[in-house]
Coordinates of C-alpha atoms and ligand atoms in Angstrom, one line a residue:
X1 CA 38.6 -8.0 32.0
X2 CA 36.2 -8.8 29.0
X3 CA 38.4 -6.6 26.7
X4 CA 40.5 -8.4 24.4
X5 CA 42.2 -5.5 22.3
X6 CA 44.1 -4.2 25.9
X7 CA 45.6 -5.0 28.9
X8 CA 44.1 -3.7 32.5
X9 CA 47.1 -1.9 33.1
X10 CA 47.4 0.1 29.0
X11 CA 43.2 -0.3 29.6
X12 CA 43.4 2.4 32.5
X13 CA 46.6 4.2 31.3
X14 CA 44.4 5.3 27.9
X15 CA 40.9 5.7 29.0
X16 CA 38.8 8.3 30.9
X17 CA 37.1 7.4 34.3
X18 CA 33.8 7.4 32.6
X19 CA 34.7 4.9 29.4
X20 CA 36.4 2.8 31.8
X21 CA 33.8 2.0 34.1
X22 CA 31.6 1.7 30.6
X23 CA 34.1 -1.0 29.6
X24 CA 34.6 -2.8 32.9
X25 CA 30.8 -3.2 32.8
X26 CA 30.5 -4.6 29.3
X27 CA 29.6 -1.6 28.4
X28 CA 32.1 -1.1 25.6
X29 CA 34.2 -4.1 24.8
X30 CA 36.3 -2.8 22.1
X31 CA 37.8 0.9 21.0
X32 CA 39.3 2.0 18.1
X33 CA 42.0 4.8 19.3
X34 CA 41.3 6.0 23.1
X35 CA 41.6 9.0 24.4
X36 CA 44.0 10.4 26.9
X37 CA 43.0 11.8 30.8
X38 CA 43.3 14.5 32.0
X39 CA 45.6 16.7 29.2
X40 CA 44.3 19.1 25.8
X41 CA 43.4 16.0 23.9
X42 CA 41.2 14.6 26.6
X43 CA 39.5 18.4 27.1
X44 CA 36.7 18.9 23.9
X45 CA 38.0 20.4 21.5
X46 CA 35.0 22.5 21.4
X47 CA 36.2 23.7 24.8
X48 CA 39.6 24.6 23.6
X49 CA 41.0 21.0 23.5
X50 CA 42.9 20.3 20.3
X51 CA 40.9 18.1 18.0
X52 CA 40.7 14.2 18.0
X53 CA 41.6 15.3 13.7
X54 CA 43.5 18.2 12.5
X55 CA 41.9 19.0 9.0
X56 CA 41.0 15.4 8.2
X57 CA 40.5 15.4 4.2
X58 CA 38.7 11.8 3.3
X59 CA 39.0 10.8 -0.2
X60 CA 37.1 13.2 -2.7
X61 CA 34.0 11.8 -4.2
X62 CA 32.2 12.0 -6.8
X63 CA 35.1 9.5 -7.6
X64 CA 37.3 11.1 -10.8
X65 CA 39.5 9.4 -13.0
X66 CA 41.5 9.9 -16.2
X67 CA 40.1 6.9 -17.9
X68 CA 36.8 8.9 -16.6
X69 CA 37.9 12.3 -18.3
X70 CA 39.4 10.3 -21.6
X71 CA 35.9 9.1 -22.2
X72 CA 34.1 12.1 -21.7
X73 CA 36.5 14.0 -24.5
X74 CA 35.8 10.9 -27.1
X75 CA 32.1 10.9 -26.8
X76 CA 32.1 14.6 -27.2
X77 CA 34.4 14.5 -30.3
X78 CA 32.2 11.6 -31.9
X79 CA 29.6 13.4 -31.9
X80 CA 27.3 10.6 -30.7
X81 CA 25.6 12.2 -27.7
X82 CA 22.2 11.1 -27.7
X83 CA 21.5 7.0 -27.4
X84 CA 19.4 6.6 -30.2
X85 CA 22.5 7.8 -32.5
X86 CA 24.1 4.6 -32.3
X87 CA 23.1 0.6 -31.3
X88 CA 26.8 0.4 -29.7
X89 CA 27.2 4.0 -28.5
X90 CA 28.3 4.3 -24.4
X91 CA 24.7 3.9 -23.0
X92 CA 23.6 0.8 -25.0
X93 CA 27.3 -0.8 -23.9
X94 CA 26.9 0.8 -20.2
X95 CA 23.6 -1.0 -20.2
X96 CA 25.1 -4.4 -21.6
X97 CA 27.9 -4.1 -18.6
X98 CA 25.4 -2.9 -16.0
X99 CA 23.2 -6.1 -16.3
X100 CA 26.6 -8.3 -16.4
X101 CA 27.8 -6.5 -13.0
X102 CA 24.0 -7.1 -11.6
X103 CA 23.3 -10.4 -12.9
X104 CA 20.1 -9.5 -14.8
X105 CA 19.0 -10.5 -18.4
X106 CA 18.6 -6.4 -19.1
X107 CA 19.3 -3.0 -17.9
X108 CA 17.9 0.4 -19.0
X109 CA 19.4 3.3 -18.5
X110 CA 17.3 6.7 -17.9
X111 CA 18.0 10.5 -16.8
X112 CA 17.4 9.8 -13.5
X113 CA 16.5 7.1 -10.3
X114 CA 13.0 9.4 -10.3
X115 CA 12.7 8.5 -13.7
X116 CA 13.6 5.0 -13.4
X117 CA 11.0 4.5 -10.6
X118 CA 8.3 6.6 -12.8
X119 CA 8.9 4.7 -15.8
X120 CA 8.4 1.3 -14.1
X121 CA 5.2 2.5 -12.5
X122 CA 4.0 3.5 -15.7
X123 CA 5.0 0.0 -17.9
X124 CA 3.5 -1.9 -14.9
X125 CA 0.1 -0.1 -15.8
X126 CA 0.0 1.6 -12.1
X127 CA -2.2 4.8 -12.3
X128 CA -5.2 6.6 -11.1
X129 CA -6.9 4.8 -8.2
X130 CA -4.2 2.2 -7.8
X131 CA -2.3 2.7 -4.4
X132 CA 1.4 1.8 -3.9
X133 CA 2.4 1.1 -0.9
X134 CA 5.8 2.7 0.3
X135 CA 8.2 4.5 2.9
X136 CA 8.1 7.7 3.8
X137 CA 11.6 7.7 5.0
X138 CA 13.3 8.1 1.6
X139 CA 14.1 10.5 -1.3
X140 CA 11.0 12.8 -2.5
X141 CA 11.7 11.0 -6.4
X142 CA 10.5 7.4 -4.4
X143 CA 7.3 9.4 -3.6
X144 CA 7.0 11.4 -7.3
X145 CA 7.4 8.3 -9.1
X146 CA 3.7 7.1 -7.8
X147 CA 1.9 10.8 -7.8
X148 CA 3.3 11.7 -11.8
X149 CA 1.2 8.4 -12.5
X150 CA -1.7 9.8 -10.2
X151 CA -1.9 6.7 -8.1
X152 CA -1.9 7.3 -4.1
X153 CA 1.8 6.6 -2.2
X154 CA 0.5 5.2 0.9
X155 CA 2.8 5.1 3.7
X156 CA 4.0 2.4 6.2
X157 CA 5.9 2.8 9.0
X158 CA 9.6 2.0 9.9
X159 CA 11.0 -0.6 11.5
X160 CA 13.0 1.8 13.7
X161 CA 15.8 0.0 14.2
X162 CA 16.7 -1.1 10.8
X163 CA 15.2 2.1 9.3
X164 CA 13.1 -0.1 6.4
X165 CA 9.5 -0.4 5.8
X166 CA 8.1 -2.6 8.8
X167 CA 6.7 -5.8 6.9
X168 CA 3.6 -6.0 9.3
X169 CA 3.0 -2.1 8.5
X170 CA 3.2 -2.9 4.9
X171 CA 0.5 -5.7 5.1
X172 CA -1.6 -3.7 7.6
X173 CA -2.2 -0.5 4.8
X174 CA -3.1 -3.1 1.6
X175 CA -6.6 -2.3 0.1
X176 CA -8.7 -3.8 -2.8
X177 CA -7.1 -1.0 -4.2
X178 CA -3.0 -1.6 -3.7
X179 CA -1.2 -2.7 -6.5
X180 CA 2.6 -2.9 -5.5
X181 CA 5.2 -2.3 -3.1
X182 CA 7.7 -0.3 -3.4
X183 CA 10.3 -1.1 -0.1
X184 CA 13.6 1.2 0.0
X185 CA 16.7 -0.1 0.7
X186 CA 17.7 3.0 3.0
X187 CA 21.3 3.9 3.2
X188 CA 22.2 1.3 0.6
X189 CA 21.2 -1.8 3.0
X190 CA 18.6 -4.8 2.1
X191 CA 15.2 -4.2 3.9
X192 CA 12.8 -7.5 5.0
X193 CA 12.9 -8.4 1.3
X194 CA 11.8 -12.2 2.4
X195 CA 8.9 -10.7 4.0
X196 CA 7.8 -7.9 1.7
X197 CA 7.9 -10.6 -1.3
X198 CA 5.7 -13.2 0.7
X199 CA 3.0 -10.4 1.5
X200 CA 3.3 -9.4 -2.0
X201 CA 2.6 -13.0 -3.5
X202 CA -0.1 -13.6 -0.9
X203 CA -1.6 -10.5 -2.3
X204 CA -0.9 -10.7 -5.9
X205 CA 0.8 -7.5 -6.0
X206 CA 4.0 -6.2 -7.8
X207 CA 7.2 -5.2 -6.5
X208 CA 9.3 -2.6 -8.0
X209 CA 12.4 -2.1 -5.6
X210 CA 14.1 1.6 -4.6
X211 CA 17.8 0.4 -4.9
X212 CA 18.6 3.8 -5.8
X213 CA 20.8 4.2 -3.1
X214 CA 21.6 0.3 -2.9
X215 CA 24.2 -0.8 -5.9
X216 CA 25.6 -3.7 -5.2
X217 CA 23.9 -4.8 -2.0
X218 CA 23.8 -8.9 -2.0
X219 CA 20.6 -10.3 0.4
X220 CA 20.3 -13.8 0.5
X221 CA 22.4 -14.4 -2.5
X222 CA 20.8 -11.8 -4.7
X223 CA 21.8 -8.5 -5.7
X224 CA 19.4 -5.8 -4.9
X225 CA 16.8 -4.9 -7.4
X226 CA 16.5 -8.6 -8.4
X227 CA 14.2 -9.6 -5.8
X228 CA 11.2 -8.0 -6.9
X229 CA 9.9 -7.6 -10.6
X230 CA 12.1 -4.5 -11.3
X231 CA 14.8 -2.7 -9.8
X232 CA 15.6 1.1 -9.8
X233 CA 18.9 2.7 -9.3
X234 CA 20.1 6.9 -9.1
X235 CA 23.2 7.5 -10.6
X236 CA 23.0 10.8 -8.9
X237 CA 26.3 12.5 -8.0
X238 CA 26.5 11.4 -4.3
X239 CA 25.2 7.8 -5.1
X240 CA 27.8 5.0 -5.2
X241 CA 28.3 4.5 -8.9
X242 CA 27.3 8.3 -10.5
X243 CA 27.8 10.3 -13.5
X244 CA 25.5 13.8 -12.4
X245 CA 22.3 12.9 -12.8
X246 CA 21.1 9.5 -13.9
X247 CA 19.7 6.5 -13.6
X248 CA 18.5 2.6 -14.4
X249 CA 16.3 0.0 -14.2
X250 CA 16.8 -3.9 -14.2
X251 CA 15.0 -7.1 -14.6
X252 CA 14.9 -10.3 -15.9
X253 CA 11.7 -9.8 -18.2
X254 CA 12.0 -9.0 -21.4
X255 CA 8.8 -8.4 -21.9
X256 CA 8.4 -5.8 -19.1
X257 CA 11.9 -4.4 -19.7
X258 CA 10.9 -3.7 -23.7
X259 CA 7.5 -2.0 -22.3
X260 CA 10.0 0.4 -19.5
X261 CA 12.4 1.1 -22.8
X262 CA 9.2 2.3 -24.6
X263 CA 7.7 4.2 -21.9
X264 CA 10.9 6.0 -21.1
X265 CA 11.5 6.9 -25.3
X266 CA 8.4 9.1 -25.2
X267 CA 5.9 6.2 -25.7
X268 CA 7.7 5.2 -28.9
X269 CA 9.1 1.3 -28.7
X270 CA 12.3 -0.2 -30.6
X271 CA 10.6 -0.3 -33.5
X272 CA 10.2 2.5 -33.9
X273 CA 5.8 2.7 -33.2
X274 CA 4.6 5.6 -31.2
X275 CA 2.6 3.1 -28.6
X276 CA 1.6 4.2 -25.4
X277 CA 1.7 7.0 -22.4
X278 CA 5.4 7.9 -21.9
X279 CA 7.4 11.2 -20.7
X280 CA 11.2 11.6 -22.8
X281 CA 13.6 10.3 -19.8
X282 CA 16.5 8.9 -22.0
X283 CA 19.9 8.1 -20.3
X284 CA 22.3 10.5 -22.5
X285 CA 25.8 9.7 -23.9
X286 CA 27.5 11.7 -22.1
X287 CA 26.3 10.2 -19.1
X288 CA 26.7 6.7 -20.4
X289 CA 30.8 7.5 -21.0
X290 CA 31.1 8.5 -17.5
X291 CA 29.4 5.2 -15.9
X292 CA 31.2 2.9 -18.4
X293 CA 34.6 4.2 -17.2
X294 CA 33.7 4.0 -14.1
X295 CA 32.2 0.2 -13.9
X296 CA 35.9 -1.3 -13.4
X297 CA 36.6 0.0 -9.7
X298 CA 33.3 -0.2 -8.5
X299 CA 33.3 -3.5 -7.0
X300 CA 36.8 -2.4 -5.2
X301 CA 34.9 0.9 -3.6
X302 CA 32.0 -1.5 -2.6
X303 CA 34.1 -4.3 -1.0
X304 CA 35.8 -1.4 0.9
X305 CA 32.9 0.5 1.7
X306 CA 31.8 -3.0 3.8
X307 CA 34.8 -3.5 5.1
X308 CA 35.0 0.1 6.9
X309 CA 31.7 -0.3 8.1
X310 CA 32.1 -3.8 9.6
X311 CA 34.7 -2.4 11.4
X312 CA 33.2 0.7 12.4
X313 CA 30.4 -1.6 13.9
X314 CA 32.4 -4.1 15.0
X315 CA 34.1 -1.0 17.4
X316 CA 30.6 0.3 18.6
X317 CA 29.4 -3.0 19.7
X318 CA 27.6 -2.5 22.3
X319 CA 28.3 0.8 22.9
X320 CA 24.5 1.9 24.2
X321 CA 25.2 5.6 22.5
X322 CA 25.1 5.0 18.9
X323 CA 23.2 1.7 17.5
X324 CA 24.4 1.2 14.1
X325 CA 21.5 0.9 11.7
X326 CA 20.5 -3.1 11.9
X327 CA 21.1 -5.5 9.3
X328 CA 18.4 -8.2 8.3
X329 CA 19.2 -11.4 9.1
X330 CA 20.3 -12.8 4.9
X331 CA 22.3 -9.2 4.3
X332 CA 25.5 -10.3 2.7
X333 CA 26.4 -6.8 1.8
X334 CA 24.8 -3.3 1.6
X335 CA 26.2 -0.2 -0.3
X336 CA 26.7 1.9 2.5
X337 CA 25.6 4.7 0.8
X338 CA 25.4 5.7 4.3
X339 CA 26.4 4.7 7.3
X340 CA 23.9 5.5 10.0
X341 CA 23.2 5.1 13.5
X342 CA 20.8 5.9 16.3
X343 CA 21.7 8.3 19.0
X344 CA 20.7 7.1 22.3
X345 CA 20.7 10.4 24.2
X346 CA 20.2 9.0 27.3
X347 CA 23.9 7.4 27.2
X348 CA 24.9 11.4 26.5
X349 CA 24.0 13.1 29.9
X350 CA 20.7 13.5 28.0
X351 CA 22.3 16.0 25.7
X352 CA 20.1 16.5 22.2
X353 CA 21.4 15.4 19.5
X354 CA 22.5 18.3 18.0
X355 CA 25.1 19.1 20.6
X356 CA 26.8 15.6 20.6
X357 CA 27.0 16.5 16.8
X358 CA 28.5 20.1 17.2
X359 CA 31.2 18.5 19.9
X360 CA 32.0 15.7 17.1
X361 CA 32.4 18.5 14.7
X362 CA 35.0 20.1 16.8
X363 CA 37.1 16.8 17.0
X364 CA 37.6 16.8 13.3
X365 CA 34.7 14.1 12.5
X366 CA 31.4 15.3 10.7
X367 CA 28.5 13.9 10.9
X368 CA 24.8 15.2 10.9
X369 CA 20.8 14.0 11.0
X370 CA 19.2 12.9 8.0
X371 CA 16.2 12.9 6.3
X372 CA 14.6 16.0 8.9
X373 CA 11.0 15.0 8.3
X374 CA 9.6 11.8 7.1
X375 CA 7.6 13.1 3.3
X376 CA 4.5 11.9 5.2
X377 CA 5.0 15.2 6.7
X378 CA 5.3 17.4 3.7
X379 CA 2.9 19.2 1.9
X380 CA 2.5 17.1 -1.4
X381 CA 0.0 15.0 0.5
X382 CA -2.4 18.2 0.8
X383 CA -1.5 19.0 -2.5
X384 CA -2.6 16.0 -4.0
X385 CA -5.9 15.5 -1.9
X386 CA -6.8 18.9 -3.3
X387 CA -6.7 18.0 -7.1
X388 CA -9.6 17.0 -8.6
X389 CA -8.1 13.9 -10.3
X390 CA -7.6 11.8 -6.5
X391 CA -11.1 13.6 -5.6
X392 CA -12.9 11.9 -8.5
X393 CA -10.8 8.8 -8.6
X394 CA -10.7 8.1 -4.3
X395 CA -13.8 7.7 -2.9
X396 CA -14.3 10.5 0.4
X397 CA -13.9 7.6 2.3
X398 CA -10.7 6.6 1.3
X399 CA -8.7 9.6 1.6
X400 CA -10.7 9.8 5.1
X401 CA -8.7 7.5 6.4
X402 CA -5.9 7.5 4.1
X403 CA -5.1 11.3 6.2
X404 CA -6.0 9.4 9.3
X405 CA -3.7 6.3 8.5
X406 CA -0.8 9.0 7.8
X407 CA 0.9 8.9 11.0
X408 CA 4.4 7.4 11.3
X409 CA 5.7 7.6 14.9
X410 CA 8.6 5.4 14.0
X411 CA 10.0 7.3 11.0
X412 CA 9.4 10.6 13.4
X413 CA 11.7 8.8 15.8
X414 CA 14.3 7.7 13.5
X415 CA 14.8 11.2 11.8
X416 CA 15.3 12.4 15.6
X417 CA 17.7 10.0 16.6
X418 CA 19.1 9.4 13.2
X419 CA 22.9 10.2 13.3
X420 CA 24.8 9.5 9.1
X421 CA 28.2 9.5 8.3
X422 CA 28.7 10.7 4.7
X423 CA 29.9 7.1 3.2
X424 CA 31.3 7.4 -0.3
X425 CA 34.1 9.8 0.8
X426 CA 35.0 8.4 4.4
X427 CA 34.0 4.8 3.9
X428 CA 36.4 4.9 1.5
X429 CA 39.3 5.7 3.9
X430 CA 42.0 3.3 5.6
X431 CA 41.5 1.8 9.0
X432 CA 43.2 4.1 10.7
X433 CA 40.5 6.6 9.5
X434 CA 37.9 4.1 11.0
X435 CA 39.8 4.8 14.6
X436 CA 39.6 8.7 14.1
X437 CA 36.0 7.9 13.9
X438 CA 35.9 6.0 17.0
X439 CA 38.4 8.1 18.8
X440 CA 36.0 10.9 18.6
X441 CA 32.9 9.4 19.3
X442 CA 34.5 7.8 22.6
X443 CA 36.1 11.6 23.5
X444 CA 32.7 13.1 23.6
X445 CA 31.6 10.1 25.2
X446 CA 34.0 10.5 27.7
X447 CA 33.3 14.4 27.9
X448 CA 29.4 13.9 27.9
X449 CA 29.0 15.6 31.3
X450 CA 30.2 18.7 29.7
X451 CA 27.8 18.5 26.2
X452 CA 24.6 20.4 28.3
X453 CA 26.9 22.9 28.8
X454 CA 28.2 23.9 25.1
Ligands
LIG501 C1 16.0 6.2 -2.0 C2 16.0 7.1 -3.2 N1 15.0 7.0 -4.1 C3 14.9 7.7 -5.2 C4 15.9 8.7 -5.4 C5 15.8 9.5 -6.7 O1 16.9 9.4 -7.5 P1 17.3 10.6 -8.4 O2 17.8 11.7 -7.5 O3 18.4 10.1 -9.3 O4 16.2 11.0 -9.2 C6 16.9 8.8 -4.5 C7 18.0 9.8 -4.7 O5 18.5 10.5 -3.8 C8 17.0 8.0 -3.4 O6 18.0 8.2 -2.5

């Protein structure tokens, strides 16, 4: 008996025929919570079994406090509500703490990751006919960011286990044109960042990184969005440290960090001279309170957050039905903004996904698909190809085989066989949450001869 966490004799006592024999074959070495044979908690709860979870409530997130509230009401009675009010009002200070907690030289806040990214295109002097190279499995902002400067987003394909840019797709699309990289760290976790930053030195090129869903994240002893030459985070309500809508850059370049703060203050630098192309995407006060009161606890949340999902994937190891997404080798810690895996239908009776979702549902555990369609999919890329400005500034040859180049098999597979679990609320639970989770995957495992039928 390879299992270590039971005895044979409790082994048989707790699990169905069809996980036992799973197990016995090294299958499934460990569970969290088994399910019972044979009674109305081993029958689906979808089938009139009673649920793995009776009206399960995970913590609430966004993630309120009253040191949270307390700073909203003082910034609204001083009356400072805008950041240019006031050298030491909440966003210059969340700024100043932002950097600390990241370990960077500067921080900028702005209204949003969209804007973050946009403004770092723009200081980096990325426009039209320049090409940045990026994923299409990510946030429609990633993509906007490049196509508000009028520069082509071309897109790589997916390593599809990890769910990152694929290095050698990344290298295989640069042209005379390409000027950066822009890799996403999807779900919160590191992608290749060791190969993306050799290709871009080879090539000269910059790299600003999409850590707008990765705060936090430590690869090969450096926090995410240090790597490259800028770093862009989404303080977005569902993101890991949020305040609504916002958002922030960092780097280590003074230089480049004064040109972002000018492009993001309508063009206008700190002194105060009205220098150069920039939209108004300043970070607000408001905004700023809610992020500095939140700073304190975030490190707690995060350590949890990787706790939780160590131990989720320490319980689905493997377990052939769902592949939790794969961490580079260097990943000390990810943000687990999400935590994803695949779903191997063929482990399932060959049910589609969606039913193995529906019967999960039933147990008390939600969890869905992601991103539907890869954006190389969408209809921005016709949009774009029609304007006049990519028509005069991409030669017909180019945007020839830019469409023909547009396929992404691997992202197509991965938003098929993507299965998420929401992470800031139920990453955030207690261990014992962790084993409802695994309890109801393993009782529609167990039940998967039943899943065609529902
Ligand atoms: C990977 C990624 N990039 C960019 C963005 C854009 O950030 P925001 O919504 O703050 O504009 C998001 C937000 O969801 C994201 O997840």
């Amino acid at each position: 008996m390879k299992n270590k966490d039971f005895t044979r004799r409790r082994f048989i006592t707790t699990v169905s025929v069809g996980s036992a024999a799973a197990v016995v074959s090294g299958a499934i070495p460990t569970f969290g919570k088994i399910t019972t044979l044979n009674n109305e908690t081993g029958k689906l709860a979808i089938l009139g079994g009673i649920p793995v979870v009776k009206e399960k409530v995970w913590p609430a997130w966004p993630y309120v406090d009253e040191k949270m509230v307390e700073a909203i009401a003082r910034t609204t009675r001083s009356g400072i509500w805008c950041r240019i009010q006031s050298s030491t009002g909440t966003v210059p200070t969340f700024e100043l703490e932002y950097a600390k907690l990241m370990g960077t030289k500067f921080a900028l806040g702005t209204g949003s990751g969209t804007q973050a990214l946009s403004t770092c295109v723009e200081a980096l002097g990325i426009g039209p006919g320049d090409e940045v190279i990026t994923s299409p499995y990510t946030d429609m902002g990633t993509i906007s960011s490049i196509i508000t400067s009028r520069a082509l987003p071309v897109m790589a394909d997916l390593d599809p286990e990890s769910f990152q840019l694929d290095p050698r797709e990344v290298e295989r699309r640069i042209t005379e044109n390409t000027k950066a990289i822009m890799p996403v760290h999807i779900m919160g976790q590191p992608c290749n960042m060791e190969r993306i930053m050799a290709i871009a030195k080879k090539h000269n090129l910059k790299v600003i990184e999409d850590t707008c869903q990765a705060h936090l994240g430590v690869y090969q002893g450096k926090v995410l969005g240090t790597i490259g030459d800028l770093g862009c985070f989404s303080f977005q309500t569902s993101k890991t440290i949020s305040c609504g809508e916002g958002g922030g850059i960092i780097g280590n370049n003074e230089e480049l960090m004064d040109k972002c703060y000018t492009v993001q203050n309508h063009g206008t630098s700190r002194k105060g001279r009205s220098e150069t192309i920039g939209p108004k995407y300043r970070m607000n006060e408001f905004e700023g309170a809610i992020l500095l009161a939140q700073l304190g606890g975030a490190k707690d949340r995060f350590a949890l957050r990787n706790k939780n999902a160590a131990y989720l994937t320490s319980k689905l190891k493997n377990f052939p039905g769902l592949v939790p997404q794969k961490l580079y080798e260097g990943t000390e810690s990810g943000s687990f903004y999400l935590y994803t895996m695949s779903y191997h239908k063929e482990h399932f009776n060959n049910a589609p996904r969606d039913k193995f979702l529906k019967a999960l549902s039933a147990e008390g555990i939600v969890m869905s698909g992601y991103i539907a369609n890869g954006l190389h999919k969408e209809p921005w890329v016709d949009h774009i190809l029609n304007l006049k400005v990519y028509q005069k500034m991409y030669s017909p040859a180019r945007l020839k085989q830019y469409l023909e180049e547009l396929a992404c098999p691997k992202c197509d597979q991965v938003c098929a066989d993507m299965v998420m679990l929401w992470a800031s609320g139920p990453l955030l639970g207690t261990q014992a949450d962790m084993d409802d989770i695994i309890s109801a995957i393993m009782k529609v495992y167990d039940n998967r001869d039943k899943l065609n039928s529902i």
